Structure formats: structure tokens, C-alpha cells
Amino acid sequence: MTATIMDFKQNSVLSLFSAVEHSSPALLQPVSRKAKARPPASALSSALEEISAPLVGYAFVPSSFKTAVPEADIFPSGIGILAKGHQFSIFKKSHADEAATVVNYLVSCDCFEKFQEDATRLREILNEGIYLYAISTAVLHRKDTSSTLLPPLWQVNPRNYFPGPIIKRAFDQARRGKSDASDGSTPPAFTTGSNRDPEFKLAWWREDCGFNAHHYHWHQSYPWRGVNGVTKDRQGELFYYMHQQMLARYDAERLAVGLMRVDSYSNWHLPIPEGYNPQLTDYYGAYQFAARPAGMILADNWRDPSDPTLIIQQGYHRDRLLDAINTGKFEKTDGHKVDVDINGLGAAIEANASTPNPDLYGSVGIHNRGHDILAGITDPDYRYNQAGGVMGDTSAAIRDPIFFRWHKFVDDLFFLHKIKLTPYNQTDLEFQNVQVDSVQVQVNDPARPANTLITRMEDVVVDIANDMFLNPNDKPNTEVNVTVKQVNHGRFNYKLGVTSNSRTPLKAAIRIFIAPSLDEHGTQYQLDSQRRLFIEMDKFVTTLKTGSNAITRRSTRSSVIKPRELTIAELKKRGTAAKEADDGCACRPDRYCECGWPEHMLVPRGTAAGMPFDLFVMVTNWANDSSTDDLDRGTSYCGVKDKTYPDKRPMGFPFDRKIDSALYKHVADFSKGFSNMKTLPIKITCV
């Protein structure tokens, strides 16, 4: 693809997320296909001229488009149901159905120009949340937009990331050209709690922009309704593994600040001790996400009377899932029994398009309904017209501590399945003729000691001037900056010494994990407990020559991280040569470029004194493990676009199954039992 075409498409996609004039009151009404009610054509034409104006000069805008009327009937039925200004949740069936209809339509457009034109038309018809979700999801799944990148979510919709007062102060400051803060500084972003709440210790982690964007984009890369009704390769297993890794990382952060590991939210009749106030609004400030006081008890959710979420219903589906796990058999809709595997279990729990039996295990899914019922806990029958909490929004759900408690319950279902599987045997674990001789990690600062990773907390300034839901006349002609607090780390290298006694070169997969060495009480973890805490840090392929091999691997190439997200200004300036440069931002067209763990969060924060971790390295035979593609950044948690997952091994291998504690009490004992493994004690120090 030529640079001109790539830049044209990139700028055209950016135009879909540009601010346009607010819709007129006549256009804010829900579109009814039955009533055929529409605003006057003059109002529609005027609105379309406002839409097209910002696009002229760098996006494809057909000359006939300015006078076209976006009749709802040119689109499939089921579009334009959720009114503008209303809260959108992908966990609600009716919302998910409408969003899927839009996505499927846009993905099926026969050319890019048709996609871009209809996407622009849909902006006047769709609810804001559905528009933002559906347009970005379609871009991820269309083949002719595979080389384009999406703008950062915190720039196009900052209200889902920063409290309203912070945004107001930042815009006021930009308009006046000076700060209204006494010290002249950029307003801080995180004011969603206080130190009186123990969970506030990790608010900076849960509220990280890149982390929240990863979660949002993962659910777009793998929508539970599928794309045109089809799920991706190993989607159910990826649903399990990506969230399990989020929990493992969260537990490591909790241990670092003196909190207990996440407790499963499995008894739905007890008060929830954790409260949360997100202080976020959405879109035009039409609603504010609900705050949940501490001590609330779950209640049946009747916010949508046509599709309520009932606690007894959740209990029924939980019991049917447990029946399947315990018997090892799913019951299909025709009564036939099939074996339970991790991919099918993930499909059933999320109710994705490959679920074995939506009637028995839930047509919306115990996972999705859990998000929905928790989001509506403060006004479960909608008698006060209160918006739901952040648990209903994939771009903000992980801000709330209850997200991790809910997902610990979900993860426990997967755990119960996994412990019934036969432990890996010698053949599964060994790699004959290969020996790991040495392992070392070294930060790029030569003054720092080996085997100590360095982290730091830093303030980062974010420009939110590109808010797509603002009237352009309200936008200042300058940056609008807020400050975010985030963890970062010194870049480092893994240095491995590996000997191959094979007579021919071997392709090998290097699997690297870390886990906290000590529990909440300072006691060394036994392996069978520690294995749920192992964090995948990297997985890569190398060729081993006969004899000694010295392998150096940069942390910036990790298979779990995504390339750094480019700002809108950077995306507009970026040329093809820069896209292909190895500067931390390059992304292959067959990757979900926006999906992946944020690079700055790759290393857990650790402690000032140095938190002990166990680093585990395993070398396996890539000739046996390989599926279709080499590993690359983002693939561990996000897979490869429209291809099979590159690694045939179960996700999380070798820690995903029970390990015999009689044979291997600690991880060091485990690695000593196999020549292709090595464990290294390291420390993570926050300076």
C-alpha cells in the first residue's frame, strides 16, 4: 500500500473521531423504523454540512454527501434504537445487539469509501456510545483498514478517564492561557478517593489510561457477539487468559502496598465492603456514572424490564456451569453431550457466539450479566433515573475494585476446570538436548545491579483537546492538558545462556514469567499456590545453534505489550517510513495494534526496599508449539488478526494446571527437575 493511500485512510479514519457540531434537538430523538418519524430534511441537511466541514481537505467526502439525507431505512433494521444521551453498555443484550448490527454492516461495506461515508452518516443516527464502539470496532476488523491506527480513547472521550472538575479546570486554563491553580501547574487527574479507603492505594493503577484502553480494545478485538456472528480463534480461552493475567498483576500490586490478594465475590447476598466513586461523566455530560457507597447488597436488576438480570437467574447459570465442570460435559441444545474444554468454557461464561448452549448456560452470560447487575446496584429498578456505574462500560470498568472481585469469581470457575485436568507429564515439559545454563536481567543503567528491575512513579501530561463530543466553537486553539500519575520502569534486557546438543539448529520458544516470592505474611509461596500469580512477561522465538547460545532480549519487544499509542497529532504527521520504524510504535497490519498491555506497566511497581520475585524461564520446541505465525508484541493477550493463535500450547503453560506439590514444593524445585527451565530470584525496586 502506498504512503499516499495509507495517509489518506489514516486521516479519513481520524475524521470519524473528530469533533462536530452537536446534533440539533430534532436529531436527538431516537429513530423509530415503525413510526417512520424523522426531523425535517432541512435540519438533516444542515447537520450533514456541519459534519462534512471538518472533513474537507483530508478525508473522502463525496460531493453529493452534503445534501444527502441520512434516512434510517437505508441501514439494516435494529439501528438507531438507543437514544442519544443515554448510557451504552456492551453487557446489555439490546445494546450489544444494536452495536453488533452496526459493526456487521460497516465491516461488510464493499469498499473503504462506502464505509467512511456510511460511518459519517451513522453519527447522526446512533447513540454516542454505540457510535464510538461500533466505528472503532469496524476499523479493527475491516481488511482495508488494517494499516490504520485508532486515536487514543482518552483524547476522543476524556470524560471516561478524567473527572469532570479536572476537565473543566483544564479547558478553563487553556482558554485563558494560564492556570487557575495557585502554583500554576496542570490540574491533577486522580481525585477519586482518599487515603481513608485502603483501595485508594491502587487507584492510580486501576485508573491508568492505557490499562483501561487495553481492556476496552480487547473486547472490541473479541466482541462477545462476534463479527457477523463468528468468533475468533480460541476466543473463549483468550477471554480466560487475558483476565487471569490482569488478576495476577493486580495481586502483585496489592501485595506491594500491603493489601491482601483479591477476594472472590462469590456470595452475592453479603454486603460489598468496597465502595467506589468514579466522578466521571460521559459524552456531553448528559449523565454521571453512579457512585457505589460501601456496604451495598446486590439486588435484582430491573433497569430494562424486557430483559432483567435476576440473582436467582445468575445462580441457575452458575450451577449449570458447575455441573458441566464437574461432569466434564457440556449439554448441547439438541441434548448431546460434548467435552468441556477451556475455549468452550470461556464461550459459555461470556456467552459469546460459540457458546455450547445459550439456554442452559445463559444467552447473555454469567460474566456479562454480572457486570450489568453490579453497574445498576445503586438504582436497580431505575426509579430515580440514575445512570449505572462504571462496571457497565468496558472503557472504565477496571477503575472499580469490584471488577477484580467479580473476575476472581469468574476465574475460579476456570480454575475448577483446570484442576480436574491431568497434570503435565515429563514429555509435556521437557525439551531434550536443550539446557538453560544461565539467566540474568540487567537494566540499561550500568550503575544498577544485575537482577534488580527499577520502577518509578511519574507524572505524565495528556492533551485532551480533541474531545470528539465537544462543539468546535467551544474548543480552545491550544492544548488542553491534564496530569496523570503512572508507573514506569527502566528498560532492561534478559540475558540467557542456552546449550543445544542437537546436531541441527532448533527453533525454540522462550517463555518468561515472574511471580511474587512471598505471600501477605512474608512466607515463601509454595508452587501450587504461587502458580496463579505468575505473570507472563515475554514469549519469543529464537534459533538455537549446536553448542552454546548467548541470547539477549530487549524488554521493549515483549509479546504482552502493545506499541505506544500515538496521539492524534502524531497520527496526522506520521508517514509510512515512521510507521515501519522500530521506535516502539510500529505495528504489523495483522495485529490488533490497540490491544495489549501498556508498556509502562510491564513491570509491577515493587517496593522501595526491593520486592522479591521469582523469574522463571522455560525453553520449548517451537517446531511442536508453533501454529501459523511467529510471536510479536501484543500477541500473548490479543492473538493475531484473522489467524490462529500462534502458540499451540495452552495459554499460561506450564502454570495453568495443577503441579504435584509432593514433587515440586517451590518453583526452584520445579525448574531443577528439567534442564530446559531455570528460576532466578530477582528484586523489583521502586525508586
PDB file of C-alpha atoms in Angstrom, residues 17-243:
ATOM      1  CA  PHE A  17     -13.470  10.747  15.659  1.00  0.00           C
ATOM      2  CA  SER A  18     -13.241  14.498  15.118  1.00  0.00           C
ATOM      3  CA  ALA A  19     -15.465  16.918  16.988  1.00  0.00           C
ATOM      4  CA  VAL A  20     -18.535  18.033  15.053  1.00  0.00           C
ATOM      5  CA  GLU A  21     -21.379  20.378  15.925  1.00  0.00           C
ATOM      6  CA  HIS A  22     -23.787  18.908  18.425  1.00  0.00           C
ATOM      7  CA  SER A  23     -26.868  17.435  16.862  1.00  0.00           C
ATOM      8  CA  SER A  24     -29.879  19.683  16.845  1.00  0.00           C
ATOM      9  CA  PRO A  25     -32.691  18.834  19.310  1.00  0.00           C
ATOM     10  CA  ALA A  26     -34.717  17.424  16.435  1.00  0.00           C
ATOM     11  CA  LEU A  27     -31.935  14.970  15.684  1.00  0.00           C
ATOM     12  CA  LEU A  28     -31.504  13.823  19.274  1.00  0.00           C
ATOM     13  CA  GLN A  29     -34.717  11.796  19.224  1.00  0.00           C
ATOM     14  CA  PRO A  30     -34.477   8.005  18.832  1.00  0.00           C
ATOM     15  CA  VAL A  31     -35.128   6.827  15.301  1.00  0.00           C
ATOM     16  CA  SER A  32     -38.191   4.605  15.048  1.00  0.00           C
ATOM     17  CA  ARG A  33     -38.414   2.436  11.969  1.00  0.00           C
ATOM     18  CA  LYS A  34     -42.037   1.620  12.740  1.00  0.00           C
ATOM     19  CA  ALA A  35     -43.234   5.194  13.146  1.00  0.00           C
ATOM     20  CA  LYS A  36     -41.045   6.433  10.284  1.00  0.00           C
ATOM     21  CA  ALA A  37     -40.730   9.717  12.200  1.00  0.00           C
ATOM     22  CA  ARG A  38     -37.924  11.988  11.022  1.00  0.00           C
ATOM     23  CA  PRO A  39     -36.737  15.545  11.510  1.00  0.00           C
ATOM     24  CA  PRO A  40     -37.251  17.962   8.649  1.00  0.00           C
ATOM     25  CA  ALA A  41     -34.959  17.413   5.695  1.00  0.00           C
ATOM     26  CA  SER A  42     -33.613  20.924   6.090  1.00  0.00           C
ATOM     27  CA  ALA A  43     -32.406  20.146   9.608  1.00  0.00           C
ATOM     28  CA  LEU A  44     -30.753  16.968   8.419  1.00  0.00           C
ATOM     29  CA  SER A  45     -29.026  18.680   5.507  1.00  0.00           C
ATOM     30  CA  SER A  46     -27.785  21.425   7.791  1.00  0.00           C
ATOM     31  CA  ALA A  47     -26.442  18.894  10.256  1.00  0.00           C
ATOM     32  CA  LEU A  48     -24.679  16.994   7.498  1.00  0.00           C
ATOM     33  CA  GLU A  49     -22.989  20.126   6.265  1.00  0.00           C
ATOM     34  CA  GLU A  50     -21.681  20.620   9.785  1.00  0.00           C
ATOM     35  CA  ILE A  51     -20.368  17.052   9.783  1.00  0.00           C
ATOM     36  CA  SER A  52     -18.651  17.327   6.440  1.00  0.00           C
ATOM     37  CA  ALA A  53     -16.982  20.680   7.088  1.00  0.00           C
ATOM     38  CA  PRO A  54     -14.212  19.351   9.359  1.00  0.00           C
ATOM     39  CA  LEU A  55     -13.528  16.508   6.937  1.00  0.00           C
ATOM     40  CA  VAL A  56     -12.848  18.591   3.834  1.00  0.00           C
ATOM     41  CA  GLY A  57      -9.177  18.706   2.942  1.00  0.00           C
ATOM     42  CA  TYR A  58      -8.017  15.437   4.385  1.00  0.00           C
ATOM     43  CA  ALA A  59     -10.833  12.901   4.170  1.00  0.00           C
ATOM     44  CA  PHE A  60     -13.001  11.446   1.467  1.00  0.00           C
ATOM     45  CA  VAL A  61     -16.261  13.395   1.373  1.00  0.00           C
ATOM     46  CA  PRO A  62     -18.397  12.717  -1.718  1.00  0.00           C
ATOM     47  CA  SER A  63     -19.725  15.892  -3.314  1.00  0.00           C
ATOM     48  CA  SER A  64     -23.248  14.520  -3.115  1.00  0.00           C
ATOM     49  CA  PHE A  65     -22.928  13.792   0.556  1.00  0.00           C
ATOM     50  CA  LYS A  66     -23.518  17.342   1.777  1.00  0.00           C
ATOM     51  CA  THR A  67     -27.107  17.282   0.604  1.00  0.00           C
ATOM     52  CA  ALA A  68     -27.828  13.639   1.319  1.00  0.00           C
ATOM     53  CA  VAL A  69     -30.378  12.715   3.971  1.00  0.00           C
ATOM     54  CA  PRO A  70     -29.328  10.003   6.456  1.00  0.00           C
ATOM     55  CA  GLU A  71     -32.601   8.099   6.279  1.00  0.00           C
ATOM     56  CA  ALA A  72     -32.622   5.371   8.897  1.00  0.00           C
ATOM     57  CA  ASP A  73     -34.158   2.976   6.391  1.00  0.00           C
ATOM     58  CA  ILE A  74     -31.016   2.854   4.256  1.00  0.00           C
ATOM     59  CA  PHE A  75     -29.454   0.885   7.106  1.00  0.00           C
ATOM     60  CA  PRO A  76     -30.475  -2.542   8.445  1.00  0.00           C
ATOM     61  CA  SER A  77     -33.264  -2.764  10.990  1.00  0.00           C
ATOM     62  CA  GLY A  78     -32.200  -2.543  14.605  1.00  0.00           C
ATOM     63  CA  ILE A  79     -30.042   0.557  14.141  1.00  0.00           C
ATOM     64  CA  GLY A  80     -30.848   3.819  15.939  1.00  0.00           C
ATOM     65  CA  ILE A  81     -32.813   2.252  18.787  1.00  0.00           C
ATOM     66  CA  LEU A  82     -30.838   3.531  21.789  1.00  0.00           C
ATOM     67  CA  ALA A  83     -31.383   7.290  22.002  1.00  0.00           C
ATOM     68  CA  LYS A  84     -28.572   9.793  22.082  1.00  0.00           C
ATOM     69  CA  GLY A  85     -27.522  10.921  25.532  1.00  0.00           C
ATOM     70  CA  HIS A  86     -28.391   7.527  27.045  1.00  0.00           C
ATOM     71  CA  GLN A  87     -25.848   5.258  28.689  1.00  0.00           C
ATOM     72  CA  PHE A  88     -24.500   2.480  26.465  1.00  0.00           C
ATOM     73  CA  SER A  89     -23.316  -0.838  27.865  1.00  0.00           C
ATOM     74  CA  ILE A  90     -21.976  -3.704  25.769  1.00  0.00           C
ATOM     75  CA  PHE A  91     -23.060  -6.003  28.612  1.00  0.00           C
ATOM     76  CA  LYS A  92     -26.759  -5.300  27.936  1.00  0.00           C
ATOM     77  CA  LYS A  93     -28.211  -7.596  25.295  1.00  0.00           C
ATOM     78  CA  SER A  94     -30.273  -4.960  23.469  1.00  0.00           C
ATOM     79  CA  HIS A  95     -27.295  -2.574  23.363  1.00  0.00           C
ATOM     80  CA  ALA A  96     -24.926  -5.328  22.256  1.00  0.00           C
ATOM     81  CA  ASP A  97     -27.361  -6.429  19.541  1.00  0.00           C
ATOM     82  CA  GLU A  98     -27.608  -2.917  18.104  1.00  0.00           C
ATOM     83  CA  ALA A  99     -23.848  -2.413  18.278  1.00  0.00           C
ATOM     84  CA  ALA A 100     -23.277  -5.773  16.551  1.00  0.00           C
ATOM     85  CA  THR A 101     -25.713  -4.842  13.790  1.00  0.00           C
ATOM     86  CA  VAL A 102     -23.789  -1.625  13.140  1.00  0.00           C
ATOM     87  CA  VAL A 103     -20.406  -3.364  13.269  1.00  0.00           C
ATOM     88  CA  ASN A 104     -21.512  -6.128  10.912  1.00  0.00           C
ATOM     89  CA  TYR A 105     -22.929  -3.604   8.466  1.00  0.00           C
ATOM     90  CA  LEU A 106     -19.785  -1.469   8.446  1.00  0.00           C
ATOM     91  CA  VAL A 107     -17.440  -4.453   8.185  1.00  0.00           C
ATOM     92  CA  SER A 108     -19.451  -5.671   5.184  1.00  0.00           C
ATOM     93  CA  CYS A 109     -19.253  -2.383   3.251  1.00  0.00           C
ATOM     94  CA  ASP A 110     -17.695  -3.327  -0.093  1.00  0.00           C
ATOM     95  CA  CYS A 111     -15.126  -0.522  -0.227  1.00  0.00           C
ATOM     96  CA  PHE A 112     -13.418   1.925   2.081  1.00  0.00           C
ATOM     97  CA  GLU A 113     -15.230   4.948   0.631  1.00  0.00           C
ATOM     98  CA  LYS A 114     -18.617   3.317   1.304  1.00  0.00           C
ATOM     99  CA  PHE A 115     -17.522   2.503   4.858  1.00  0.00           C
ATOM    100  CA  GLN A 116     -16.324   6.053   5.511  1.00  0.00           C
ATOM    101  CA  GLU A 117     -19.438   7.648   4.030  1.00  0.00           C
ATOM    102  CA  ASP A 118     -21.903   5.443   5.912  1.00  0.00           C
ATOM    103  CA  ALA A 119     -19.928   5.727   9.161  1.00  0.00           C
ATOM    104  CA  THR A 120     -20.251   9.515   8.900  1.00  0.00           C
ATOM    105  CA  ARG A 121     -23.979   9.242   8.180  1.00  0.00           C
ATOM    106  CA  LEU A 122     -24.458   6.974  11.182  1.00  0.00           C
ATOM    107  CA  ARG A 123     -23.093   9.588  13.539  1.00  0.00           C
ATOM    108  CA  GLU A 124     -26.411  11.464  13.303  1.00  0.00           C
ATOM    109  CA  ILE A 125     -28.440   8.329  13.961  1.00  0.00           C
ATOM    110  CA  LEU A 126     -26.533   6.403  16.613  1.00  0.00           C
ATOM    111  CA  ASN A 127     -26.214   6.805  20.327  1.00  0.00           C
ATOM    112  CA  GLU A 128     -22.800   8.296  21.079  1.00  0.00           C
ATOM    113  CA  GLY A 129     -21.505   5.244  22.920  1.00  0.00           C
ATOM    114  CA  ILE A 130     -22.649   2.847  20.212  1.00  0.00           C
ATOM    115  CA  TYR A 131     -21.130   5.082  17.539  1.00  0.00           C
ATOM    116  CA  LEU A 132     -17.733   5.235  19.243  1.00  0.00           C
ATOM    117  CA  TYR A 133     -17.723   1.485  19.943  1.00  0.00           C
ATOM    118  CA  ALA A 134     -19.024   0.380  16.548  1.00  0.00           C
ATOM    119  CA  ILE A 135     -16.852   2.640  14.398  1.00  0.00           C
ATOM    120  CA  SER A 136     -13.634   1.705  16.186  1.00  0.00           C
ATOM    121  CA  THR A 137     -14.588  -1.996  16.216  1.00  0.00           C
ATOM    122  CA  ALA A 138     -15.278  -1.930  12.491  1.00  0.00           C
ATOM    123  CA  VAL A 139     -11.916  -0.282  11.833  1.00  0.00           C
ATOM    124  CA  LEU A 140     -10.228  -3.095  13.767  1.00  0.00           C
ATOM    125  CA  HIS A 141     -11.930  -5.801  11.710  1.00  0.00           C
ATOM    126  CA  ARG A 142     -12.051  -4.407   8.175  1.00  0.00           C
ATOM    127  CA  LYS A 143      -9.243  -5.693   5.968  1.00  0.00           C
ATOM    128  CA  ASP A 144      -8.824  -2.363   4.169  1.00  0.00           C
ATOM    129  CA  THR A 145      -8.211  -0.510   7.445  1.00  0.00           C
ATOM    130  CA  SER A 146      -5.631  -2.966   8.768  1.00  0.00           C
ATOM    131  CA  SER A 147      -2.831  -0.410   8.449  1.00  0.00           C
ATOM    132  CA  THR A 148      -4.685   2.419  10.168  1.00  0.00           C
ATOM    133  CA  LEU A 149      -4.463   3.171  13.873  1.00  0.00           C
ATOM    134  CA  LEU A 150      -7.211   4.384  16.174  1.00  0.00           C
ATOM    135  CA  PRO A 151      -6.761   7.600  18.152  1.00  0.00           C
ATOM    136  CA  PRO A 152      -6.291   7.218  21.924  1.00  0.00           C
ATOM    137  CA  LEU A 153      -9.586   6.863  23.766  1.00  0.00           C
ATOM    138  CA  TRP A 154      -8.619   9.407  26.404  1.00  0.00           C
ATOM    139  CA  GLN A 155      -8.308  12.009  23.662  1.00  0.00           C
ATOM    140  CA  VAL A 156     -11.577  11.335  21.848  1.00  0.00           C
ATOM    141  CA  ASN A 157     -13.660  10.760  25.006  1.00  0.00           C
ATOM    142  CA  PRO A 158     -11.758  12.102  28.027  1.00  0.00           C
ATOM    143  CA  ARG A 159     -14.901  12.104  30.184  1.00  0.00           C
ATOM    144  CA  ASN A 160     -14.477   8.340  30.588  1.00  0.00           C
ATOM    145  CA  TYR A 161     -10.990   8.888  32.024  1.00  0.00           C
ATOM    146  CA  PHE A 162     -10.870  12.174  33.907  1.00  0.00           C
ATOM    147  CA  PRO A 163     -13.271  13.651  36.499  1.00  0.00           C
ATOM    148  CA  GLY A 164     -15.465  16.457  35.240  1.00  0.00           C
ATOM    149  CA  PRO A 165     -13.985  19.175  37.508  1.00  0.00           C
ATOM    150  CA  ILE A 166     -10.496  18.316  36.256  1.00  0.00           C
ATOM    151  CA  ILE A 167     -11.617  18.606  32.634  1.00  0.00           C
ATOM    152  CA  LYS A 168     -13.343  21.932  33.328  1.00  0.00           C
ATOM    153  CA  ARG A 169     -10.266  23.355  35.023  1.00  0.00           C
ATOM    154  CA  ALA A 170      -8.056  22.199  32.160  1.00  0.00           C
ATOM    155  CA  PHE A 171     -10.284  23.779  29.495  1.00  0.00           C
ATOM    156  CA  ASP A 172     -10.684  26.991  31.509  1.00  0.00           C
ATOM    157  CA  GLN A 173      -6.925  27.181  31.850  1.00  0.00           C
ATOM    158  CA  ALA A 174      -6.410  26.649  28.118  1.00  0.00           C
ATOM    159  CA  ARG A 175      -8.974  29.296  27.167  1.00  0.00           C
ATOM    160  CA  ARG A 176      -7.420  31.867  29.485  1.00  0.00           C
ATOM    161  CA  GLY A 177      -3.902  30.876  28.550  1.00  0.00           C
ATOM    162  CA  LYS A 178      -2.929  30.393  32.180  1.00  0.00           C
ATOM    163  CA  SER A 179      -3.561  28.048  35.076  1.00  0.00           C
ATOM    164  CA  ASP A 180      -6.137  28.703  37.736  1.00  0.00           C
ATOM    165  CA  ALA A 181      -4.118  26.572  40.134  1.00  0.00           C
ATOM    166  CA  SER A 182      -2.249  28.518  42.800  1.00  0.00           C
ATOM    167  CA  ASP A 183       1.083  27.025  41.753  1.00  0.00           C
ATOM    168  CA  GLY A 184       0.446  27.455  38.037  1.00  0.00           C
ATOM    169  CA  SER A 185       0.576  23.706  37.410  1.00  0.00           C
ATOM    170  CA  THR A 186      -1.521  21.496  35.137  1.00  0.00           C
ATOM    171  CA  PRO A 187      -4.528  20.145  37.073  1.00  0.00           C
ATOM    172  CA  PRO A 188      -4.022  16.659  38.526  1.00  0.00           C
ATOM    173  CA  ALA A 189      -6.319  13.899  37.317  1.00  0.00           C
ATOM    174  CA  PHE A 190      -6.806  11.462  40.141  1.00  0.00           C
ATOM    175  CA  THR A 191      -9.151  12.723  42.824  1.00  0.00           C
ATOM    176  CA  THR A 192     -11.490   9.726  43.031  1.00  0.00           C
ATOM    177  CA  GLY A 193     -10.956   8.836  46.671  1.00  0.00           C
ATOM    178  CA  SER A 194      -8.860   9.379  49.751  1.00  0.00           C
ATOM    179  CA  ASN A 195      -6.374   7.512  51.897  1.00  0.00           C
ATOM    180  CA  ARG A 196      -9.176   6.626  54.308  1.00  0.00           C
ATOM    181  CA  ASP A 197     -10.108   3.964  51.753  1.00  0.00           C
ATOM    182  CA  PRO A 198      -7.473   1.189  51.591  1.00  0.00           C
ATOM    183  CA  GLU A 199      -8.369   0.517  47.936  1.00  0.00           C
ATOM    184  CA  PHE A 200      -7.313   4.077  47.085  1.00  0.00           C
ATOM    185  CA  LYS A 201      -3.714   2.895  47.372  1.00  0.00           C
ATOM    186  CA  LEU A 202      -4.081   1.391  43.883  1.00  0.00           C
ATOM    187  CA  ALA A 203      -6.415   3.946  42.301  1.00  0.00           C
ATOM    188  CA  TRP A 204      -3.529   5.118  40.099  1.00  0.00           C
ATOM    189  CA  TRP A 205      -3.151   1.567  38.750  1.00  0.00           C
ATOM    190  CA  ARG A 206      -6.832   0.820  38.132  1.00  0.00           C
ATOM    191  CA  GLU A 207      -7.410   4.251  36.582  1.00  0.00           C
ATOM    192  CA  ASP A 208      -4.423   4.160  34.230  1.00  0.00           C
ATOM    193  CA  CYS A 209      -5.471   5.402  30.773  1.00  0.00           C
ATOM    194  CA  GLY A 210      -3.508   2.801  28.829  1.00  0.00           C
ATOM    195  CA  PHE A 211      -4.749  -0.052  31.007  1.00  0.00           C
ATOM    196  CA  ASN A 212      -8.396   0.961  30.601  1.00  0.00           C
ATOM    197  CA  ALA A 213      -7.918   1.392  26.860  1.00  0.00           C
ATOM    198  CA  HIS A 214      -6.397  -2.104  26.616  1.00  0.00           C
ATOM    199  CA  HIS A 215      -9.455  -3.619  28.279  1.00  0.00           C
ATOM    200  CA  TYR A 216     -11.824  -1.675  26.006  1.00  0.00           C
ATOM    201  CA  HIS A 217      -9.935  -2.619  22.851  1.00  0.00           C
ATOM    202  CA  TRP A 218      -9.640  -6.276  23.853  1.00  0.00           C
ATOM    203  CA  HIS A 219     -13.428  -6.513  23.993  1.00  0.00           C
ATOM    204  CA  GLN A 220     -13.567  -4.826  20.581  1.00  0.00           C
ATOM    205  CA  SER A 221     -10.987  -7.199  19.138  1.00  0.00           C
ATOM    206  CA  TYR A 222     -13.010 -10.119  20.530  1.00  0.00           C
ATOM    207  CA  PRO A 223     -16.649  -8.950  20.735  1.00  0.00           C
ATOM    208  CA  TRP A 224     -18.862 -11.411  22.544  1.00  0.00           C
ATOM    209  CA  ARG A 225     -21.479 -11.138  19.773  1.00  0.00           C
ATOM    210  CA  GLY A 226     -18.775 -11.987  17.252  1.00  0.00           C
ATOM    211  CA  VAL A 227     -18.280 -10.265  13.900  1.00  0.00           C
ATOM    212  CA  ASN A 228     -21.049 -11.328  11.541  1.00  0.00           C
ATOM    213  CA  GLY A 229     -21.851 -13.942  14.165  1.00  0.00           C
ATOM    214  CA  VAL A 230     -18.406 -15.565  14.048  1.00  0.00           C
ATOM    215  CA  THR A 231     -15.934 -15.659  16.932  1.00  0.00           C
ATOM    216  CA  LYS A 232     -12.159 -15.607  16.597  1.00  0.00           C
ATOM    217  CA  ASP A 233      -9.721 -18.475  17.100  1.00  0.00           C
ATOM    218  CA  ARG A 234      -9.557 -19.554  20.770  1.00  0.00           C
ATOM    219  CA  GLN A 235     -11.626 -16.542  21.783  1.00  0.00           C
ATOM    220  CA  GLY A 236     -13.037 -18.245  24.870  1.00  0.00           C
ATOM    221  CA  GLU A 237      -9.576 -19.229  26.064  1.00  0.00           C
ATOM    222  CA  LEU A 238      -8.246 -15.724  25.410  1.00  0.00           C
ATOM    223  CA  PHE A 239     -11.130 -14.323  27.463  1.00  0.00           C
ATOM    224  CA  TYR A 240      -9.977 -16.532  30.331  1.00  0.00           C
ATOM    225  CA  TYR A 241      -6.260 -15.848  29.998  1.00  0.00           C
ATOM    226  CA  MET A 242      -6.306 -12.095  29.453  1.00  0.00           C
ATOM    227  CA  HIS A 243      -8.444 -11.545  32.542  1.00  0.00           C
TER     228      HIS A 243
END
